[in-house]
């Protein structure tokens, strides 16, 4: 069992930066791949990016590539999403998620989300 808790959301202006955190507890070794997703009101949940266990080969959706950076600190059981040059279109509830193994076809655990609002 893995528990994920996001934090760091808030209200910012376009062009600002914000860092989201995801605290991993429980069986942290089962958080093999960490992903970030976001969901705007009335819309589908969208993929933002993911990062592997060792922190290598992060991958991002085109909509955030070059602006967002995922990192993780396994010693502190934290995963981060650094968001720069924020746009109003980035407004959403942001979720972290974990794949238990590298063989998982989908994400096994999800956090409750943290809201990010970007004003124009």
Short mmCIF file of N, CA and C in Angstrom, two decimals:
data_model
loop_
_atom_site.label_atom_id
_atom_site.label_comp_id
_atom_site.label_asym_id
_atom_site.label_seq_id
_atom_site.Cartn_x
_atom_site.Cartn_y
_atom_site.Cartn_z
N UNK A 1 0.83 -1.18 0.00
CA UNK A 1 0.00 0.00 0.00
C UNK A 1 0.88 1.25 0.00
N UNK A 2 0.50 2.21 -0.83
CA UNK A 2 1.21 3.48 -0.95
C UNK A 2 0.21 4.60 -0.76
N UNK A 3 0.60 5.59 0.01
CA UNK A 3 -0.20 6.79 0.17
C UNK A 3 0.53 7.98 -0.43
N UNK A 4 -0.19 8.81 -1.15
CA UNK A 4 0.37 9.97 -1.81
C UNK A 4 -0.41 11.20 -1.39
N UNK A 5 0.30 12.24 -1.01
CA UNK A 5 -0.33 13.49 -0.59
C UNK A 5 0.34 14.64 -1.29
N UNK A 6 -0.42 15.34 -2.12
CA UNK A 6 0.10 16.51 -2.83
C UNK A 6 -0.04 17.76 -1.97
N UNK A 7 0.84 18.71 -2.22
CA UNK A 7 0.76 20.00 -1.56
C UNK A 7 1.45 21.03 -2.43
N UNK A 8 1.26 22.29 -2.10
CA UNK A 8 1.95 23.37 -2.79
C UNK A 8 1.11 24.14 -3.78
N UNK A 9 -0.13 23.73 -3.99
CA UNK A 9 -0.99 24.45 -4.91
C UNK A 9 -1.39 25.80 -4.35
N UNK A 10 -1.93 26.62 -5.23
CA UNK A 10 -2.36 27.94 -4.81
C UNK A 10 -2.73 28.80 -5.99
N UNK A 11 -2.90 30.07 -5.71
CA UNK A 11 -3.27 31.06 -6.72
C UNK A 11 -2.04 31.86 -7.11
N UNK A 12 -1.75 31.89 -8.40
CA UNK A 12 -0.61 32.64 -8.93
C UNK A 12 -1.05 33.39 -10.17
N UNK A 13 -0.20 34.28 -10.62
CA UNK A 13 -0.45 35.01 -11.85
C UNK A 13 0.30 34.39 -13.02
N UNK A 14 -0.20 34.62 -14.20
CA UNK A 14 0.47 34.13 -15.40
C UNK A 14 1.92 34.59 -15.41
N UNK A 15 2.80 33.66 -15.76
CA UNK A 15 4.22 33.92 -15.77
C UNK A 15 4.93 33.56 -14.49
N UNK A 16 4.19 33.32 -13.44
CA UNK A 16 4.79 32.96 -12.15
C UNK A 16 5.23 31.50 -12.14
N UNK A 17 5.91 31.14 -11.07
CA UNK A 17 6.36 29.77 -10.85
C UNK A 17 5.75 29.21 -9.58
N UNK A 18 5.66 27.90 -9.55
CA UNK A 18 5.10 27.21 -8.39
C UNK A 18 5.69 25.81 -8.34
N UNK A 19 5.96 25.33 -7.14
CA UNK A 19 6.46 23.97 -6.98
C UNK A 19 5.47 23.14 -6.18
N UNK A 20 5.04 22.05 -6.78
CA UNK A 20 4.18 21.11 -6.10
C UNK A 20 5.02 19.98 -5.52
N UNK A 21 4.58 19.46 -4.38
CA UNK A 21 5.24 18.35 -3.74
C UNK A 21 4.28 17.19 -3.59
N UNK A 22 4.82 16.00 -3.63
CA UNK A 22 4.05 14.79 -3.39
C UNK A 22 4.80 13.96 -2.37
N UNK A 23 4.22 13.81 -1.20
CA UNK A 23 4.81 13.00 -0.15
C UNK A 23 4.37 11.55 -0.31
N UNK A 24 5.34 10.66 -0.32
CA UNK A 24 5.09 9.24 -0.50
C UNK A 24 5.27 8.54 0.83
N UNK A 25 4.29 7.78 1.23
CA UNK A 25 4.38 7.01 2.47
C UNK A 25 3.86 5.60 2.24
N UNK A 26 3.97 4.77 3.26
CA UNK A 26 3.63 3.37 3.12
C UNK A 26 4.80 2.63 2.49
N UNK A 27 4.48 1.76 1.56
CA UNK A 27 5.51 1.00 0.89
C UNK A 27 6.09 1.83 -0.25
N UNK A 28 7.01 2.69 0.11
CA UNK A 28 7.55 3.65 -0.86
C UNK A 28 8.29 2.96 -2.00
N UNK A 29 8.83 1.78 -1.74
CA UNK A 29 9.52 1.07 -2.80
C UNK A 29 8.58 0.65 -3.91
N UNK A 30 7.29 0.69 -3.66
CA UNK A 30 6.30 0.37 -4.68
C UNK A 30 5.91 1.57 -5.53
N UNK A 31 6.48 2.72 -5.23
CA UNK A 31 6.28 3.91 -6.06
C UNK A 31 7.41 3.94 -7.08
N UNK A 32 7.37 3.01 -8.00
CA UNK A 32 8.48 2.83 -8.92
C UNK A 32 8.53 3.95 -9.97
N UNK A 33 7.41 4.21 -10.59
CA UNK A 33 7.29 5.30 -11.54
C UNK A 33 6.30 6.30 -10.96
N UNK A 34 6.70 7.55 -10.92
CA UNK A 34 5.83 8.60 -10.41
C UNK A 34 5.36 9.48 -11.56
N UNK A 35 4.08 9.71 -11.61
CA UNK A 35 3.51 10.56 -12.63
C UNK A 35 2.76 11.72 -12.04
N UNK A 36 2.65 12.76 -12.83
CA UNK A 36 1.81 13.90 -12.49
C UNK A 36 0.72 14.03 -13.54
N UNK A 37 -0.49 14.26 -13.08
CA UNK A 37 -1.65 14.47 -13.94
C UNK A 37 -2.37 15.72 -13.49
N UNK A 38 -3.23 16.23 -14.34
CA UNK A 38 -4.03 17.38 -13.95
C UNK A 38 -5.42 17.26 -14.57
N UNK A 39 -6.37 17.87 -13.90
CA UNK A 39 -7.75 17.83 -14.36
C UNK A 39 -8.40 19.18 -14.12
N UNK A 40 -8.81 19.80 -15.20
CA UNK A 40 -9.55 21.05 -15.12
C UNK A 40 -11.03 20.74 -14.95
N UNK A 41 -11.80 21.65 -14.39
CA UNK A 41 -13.24 21.40 -14.19
C UNK A 41 -13.93 21.03 -15.49
N UNK A 42 -14.69 19.94 -15.46
CA UNK A 42 -15.44 19.51 -16.62
C UNK A 42 -14.62 18.86 -17.72
N UNK A 43 -13.36 18.61 -17.48
CA UNK A 43 -12.49 18.03 -18.49
C UNK A 43 -11.90 16.71 -18.01
N UNK A 44 -11.36 15.98 -18.97
CA UNK A 44 -10.71 14.71 -18.65
C UNK A 44 -9.40 14.96 -17.92
N UNK A 45 -8.99 13.97 -17.17
CA UNK A 45 -7.69 14.02 -16.52
C UNK A 45 -6.59 13.85 -17.57
N UNK A 46 -5.64 14.76 -17.57
CA UNK A 46 -4.59 14.77 -18.57
C UNK A 46 -3.24 14.42 -17.94
N UNK A 47 -2.44 13.75 -18.72
CA UNK A 47 -1.08 13.42 -18.33
C UNK A 47 -0.20 14.66 -18.40
N UNK A 48 0.62 14.85 -17.38
CA UNK A 48 1.56 15.96 -17.35
C UNK A 48 2.98 15.48 -17.59
N UNK A 49 3.40 14.47 -16.85
CA UNK A 49 4.74 13.94 -17.00
C UNK A 49 4.97 12.80 -16.03
N UNK A 50 6.10 12.13 -16.19
CA UNK A 50 6.46 11.07 -15.26
C UNK A 50 7.96 10.97 -15.12
N UNK A 51 8.38 10.24 -14.09
CA UNK A 51 9.79 10.07 -13.79
C UNK A 51 10.00 8.68 -13.21
N UNK A 52 11.13 8.06 -13.54
CA UNK A 52 11.42 6.73 -13.07
C UNK A 52 11.97 6.71 -11.67
N UNK A 53 12.23 5.50 -11.17
CA UNK A 53 12.70 5.32 -9.80
C UNK A 53 13.99 6.08 -9.51
N UNK A 54 14.92 6.03 -10.45
CA UNK A 54 16.21 6.66 -10.24
C UNK A 54 16.20 8.15 -10.58
N UNK A 55 15.11 8.64 -11.09
CA UNK A 55 15.02 10.04 -11.47
C UNK A 55 15.46 10.34 -12.89
N UNK A 56 15.81 9.32 -13.63
CA UNK A 56 16.25 9.50 -14.98
C UNK A 56 15.11 9.48 -15.98
N UNK A 57 15.40 9.97 -17.16
CA UNK A 57 14.48 9.93 -18.30
C UNK A 57 13.09 10.46 -17.98
N UNK A 58 12.99 11.65 -17.42
CA UNK A 58 11.65 12.22 -17.24
C UNK A 58 11.02 12.50 -18.59
N UNK A 59 9.71 12.43 -18.63
CA UNK A 59 8.98 12.64 -19.87
C UNK A 59 7.81 13.57 -19.60
N UNK A 60 7.54 14.46 -20.55
CA UNK A 60 6.52 15.47 -20.34
C UNK A 60 5.57 15.56 -21.52
N UNK A 61 4.35 15.94 -21.22
CA UNK A 61 3.41 16.25 -22.27
C UNK A 61 3.86 17.50 -23.01
N UNK A 62 3.49 17.58 -24.28
CA UNK A 62 3.90 18.72 -25.09
C UNK A 62 3.41 20.04 -24.51
N UNK A 63 2.29 20.02 -23.85
CA UNK A 63 1.71 21.24 -23.33
C UNK A 63 2.54 21.88 -22.22
N UNK A 64 3.39 21.09 -21.57
CA UNK A 64 4.18 21.60 -20.46
C UNK A 64 5.68 21.48 -20.70
N UNK A 65 6.06 20.84 -21.77
CA UNK A 65 7.48 20.62 -22.05
C UNK A 65 8.23 21.94 -22.12
N UNK A 66 9.36 22.00 -21.44
CA UNK A 66 10.15 23.21 -21.40
C UNK A 66 9.78 24.15 -20.28
N UNK A 67 8.64 23.92 -19.66
CA UNK A 67 8.20 24.79 -18.57
C UNK A 67 8.14 24.05 -17.23
N UNK A 68 7.79 22.77 -17.27
CA UNK A 68 7.65 21.97 -16.05
C UNK A 68 8.82 21.00 -15.92
N UNK A 69 9.21 20.73 -14.69
CA UNK A 69 10.28 19.78 -14.41
C UNK A 69 9.88 18.88 -13.25
N UNK A 70 10.00 17.58 -13.45
CA UNK A 70 9.73 16.60 -12.40
C UNK A 70 11.05 16.14 -11.80
N UNK A 71 11.09 16.03 -10.50
CA UNK A 71 12.25 15.49 -9.81
C UNK A 71 11.77 14.69 -8.61
N UNK A 72 12.66 13.89 -8.05
CA UNK A 72 12.29 13.12 -6.87
C UNK A 72 13.48 12.98 -5.95
N UNK A 73 13.19 12.92 -4.68
CA UNK A 73 14.17 12.70 -3.64
C UNK A 73 13.70 11.50 -2.84
N UNK A 74 14.21 10.34 -3.18
CA UNK A 74 13.74 9.11 -2.55
C UNK A 74 14.11 9.04 -1.07
N UNK A 75 15.23 9.64 -0.70
CA UNK A 75 15.64 9.63 0.70
C UNK A 75 14.62 10.36 1.57
N UNK A 76 13.98 11.37 1.01
CA UNK A 76 12.96 12.12 1.74
C UNK A 76 11.55 11.75 1.31
N UNK A 77 11.43 10.77 0.45
CA UNK A 77 10.14 10.29 -0.02
C UNK A 77 9.29 11.42 -0.58
N UNK A 78 9.90 12.21 -1.45
CA UNK A 78 9.22 13.35 -2.04
C UNK A 78 9.39 13.34 -3.56
N UNK A 79 8.35 13.72 -4.24
CA UNK A 79 8.38 13.94 -5.68
C UNK A 79 7.91 15.36 -5.92
N UNK A 80 8.56 16.03 -6.84
CA UNK A 80 8.27 17.45 -7.06
C UNK A 80 7.86 17.71 -8.50
N UNK A 81 7.05 18.72 -8.67
CA UNK A 81 6.72 19.24 -9.98
C UNK A 81 6.98 20.74 -9.94
N UNK A 82 8.08 21.15 -10.56
CA UNK A 82 8.40 22.56 -10.66
C UNK A 82 7.73 23.12 -11.90
N UNK A 83 6.91 24.13 -11.72
CA UNK A 83 6.15 24.71 -12.81
C UNK A 83 6.58 26.16 -13.00
N UNK A 84 7.08 26.46 -14.17
CA UNK A 84 7.52 27.81 -14.51
C UNK A 84 6.68 28.35 -15.65
N UNK A 85 6.72 29.65 -15.80
CA UNK A 85 5.99 30.32 -16.89
C UNK A 85 4.55 29.85 -16.97
N UNK A 86 3.88 29.86 -15.85
CA UNK A 86 2.53 29.33 -15.78
C UNK A 86 1.56 30.15 -16.63
N UNK A 87 0.61 29.45 -17.20
CA UNK A 87 -0.40 30.03 -18.05
C UNK A 87 -1.78 29.77 -17.46
N UNK A 88 -2.77 30.58 -17.81
CA UNK A 88 -4.13 30.29 -17.34
C UNK A 88 -4.60 28.88 -17.69
N UNK A 89 -4.14 28.35 -18.83
CA UNK A 89 -4.53 27.00 -19.23
C UNK A 89 -3.96 25.93 -18.31
N UNK A 90 -3.02 26.29 -17.46
CA UNK A 90 -2.47 25.34 -16.50
C UNK A 90 -3.37 25.19 -15.28
N UNK A 91 -4.40 25.99 -15.17
CA UNK A 91 -5.31 25.91 -14.04
C UNK A 91 -5.98 24.54 -14.00
N UNK A 92 -5.83 23.85 -12.89
CA UNK A 92 -6.37 22.50 -12.75
C UNK A 92 -6.06 21.99 -11.35
N UNK A 93 -6.67 20.87 -11.02
CA UNK A 93 -6.25 20.11 -9.85
C UNK A 93 -5.16 19.17 -10.30
N UNK A 94 -4.04 19.20 -9.62
CA UNK A 94 -2.89 18.39 -9.98
C UNK A 94 -2.78 17.18 -9.06
N UNK A 95 -2.60 16.03 -9.65
CA UNK A 95 -2.51 14.77 -8.93
C UNK A 95 -1.15 14.13 -9.15
N UNK A 96 -0.59 13.56 -8.11
CA UNK A 96 0.53 12.66 -8.31
C UNK A 96 0.02 11.23 -8.26
N UNK A 97 0.72 10.35 -8.93
CA UNK A 97 0.31 8.97 -9.03
C UNK A 97 1.55 8.09 -9.09
N UNK A 98 1.38 6.83 -8.74
CA UNK A 98 2.50 5.91 -8.69
C UNK A 98 2.15 4.59 -9.37
N UNK A 99 3.12 4.08 -10.11
CA UNK A 99 3.07 2.72 -10.60
C UNK A 99 3.87 1.85 -9.65
N UNK A 100 3.29 0.74 -9.23
CA UNK A 100 3.91 -0.11 -8.23
C UNK A 100 5.16 -0.81 -8.75
N UNK A 101 5.18 -1.15 -10.01
CA UNK A 101 6.30 -1.86 -10.62
C UNK A 101 6.55 -1.28 -12.00
N UNK A 102 7.72 -1.56 -12.57
CA UNK A 102 7.95 -1.10 -13.94
C UNK A 102 7.10 -1.82 -14.96
N UNK A 103 6.40 -2.86 -14.55
CA UNK A 103 5.56 -3.63 -15.45
C UNK A 103 4.10 -3.20 -15.40
N UNK A 104 3.75 -2.30 -14.51
CA UNK A 104 2.38 -1.86 -14.38
C UNK A 104 1.92 -1.15 -15.65
N UNK A 105 0.74 -1.52 -16.12
CA UNK A 105 0.19 -0.92 -17.33
C UNK A 105 -0.55 0.38 -17.03
N UNK A 106 -0.87 0.60 -15.77
CA UNK A 106 -1.56 1.81 -15.36
C UNK A 106 -1.06 2.21 -13.99
N UNK A 107 -1.47 3.37 -13.56
CA UNK A 107 -1.06 3.85 -12.24
C UNK A 107 -1.89 3.19 -11.16
N UNK A 108 -1.22 2.74 -10.11
CA UNK A 108 -1.84 1.96 -9.06
C UNK A 108 -2.32 2.80 -7.88
N UNK A 109 -1.70 3.92 -7.64
CA UNK A 109 -2.02 4.75 -6.49
C UNK A 109 -2.13 6.21 -6.91
N UNK A 110 -3.03 6.91 -6.26
CA UNK A 110 -3.29 8.31 -6.57
C UNK A 110 -3.40 9.14 -5.30
N UNK A 111 -2.94 10.38 -5.38
CA UNK A 111 -3.16 11.32 -4.31
C UNK A 111 -4.51 12.00 -4.46
N UNK A 112 -4.82 12.87 -3.53
CA UNK A 112 -6.12 13.54 -3.52
C UNK A 112 -6.14 14.79 -4.39
N UNK A 113 -4.99 15.27 -4.78
CA UNK A 113 -4.89 16.43 -5.64
C UNK A 113 -4.65 17.72 -4.89
N UNK A 114 -4.04 18.67 -5.57
CA UNK A 114 -3.87 20.01 -5.05
C UNK A 114 -4.20 21.00 -6.17
N UNK A 115 -4.94 22.04 -5.83
CA UNK A 115 -5.46 22.93 -6.83
C UNK A 115 -4.48 24.04 -7.17
N UNK A 116 -4.32 24.27 -8.47
CA UNK A 116 -3.50 25.36 -8.98
C UNK A 116 -4.38 26.26 -9.82
N UNK A 117 -4.40 27.53 -9.49
CA UNK A 117 -5.17 28.51 -10.25
C UNK A 117 -4.23 29.59 -10.76
N UNK A 118 -4.24 29.80 -12.06
CA UNK A 118 -3.37 30.78 -12.69
C UNK A 118 -4.24 31.88 -13.29
N UNK A 119 -4.10 33.08 -12.79
CA UNK A 119 -4.88 34.20 -13.28
C UNK A 119 -4.14 34.90 -14.40
N UNK A 120 -4.89 35.53 -15.28
CA UNK A 120 -4.30 36.24 -16.40
C UNK A 120 -3.96 37.67 -16.02
#
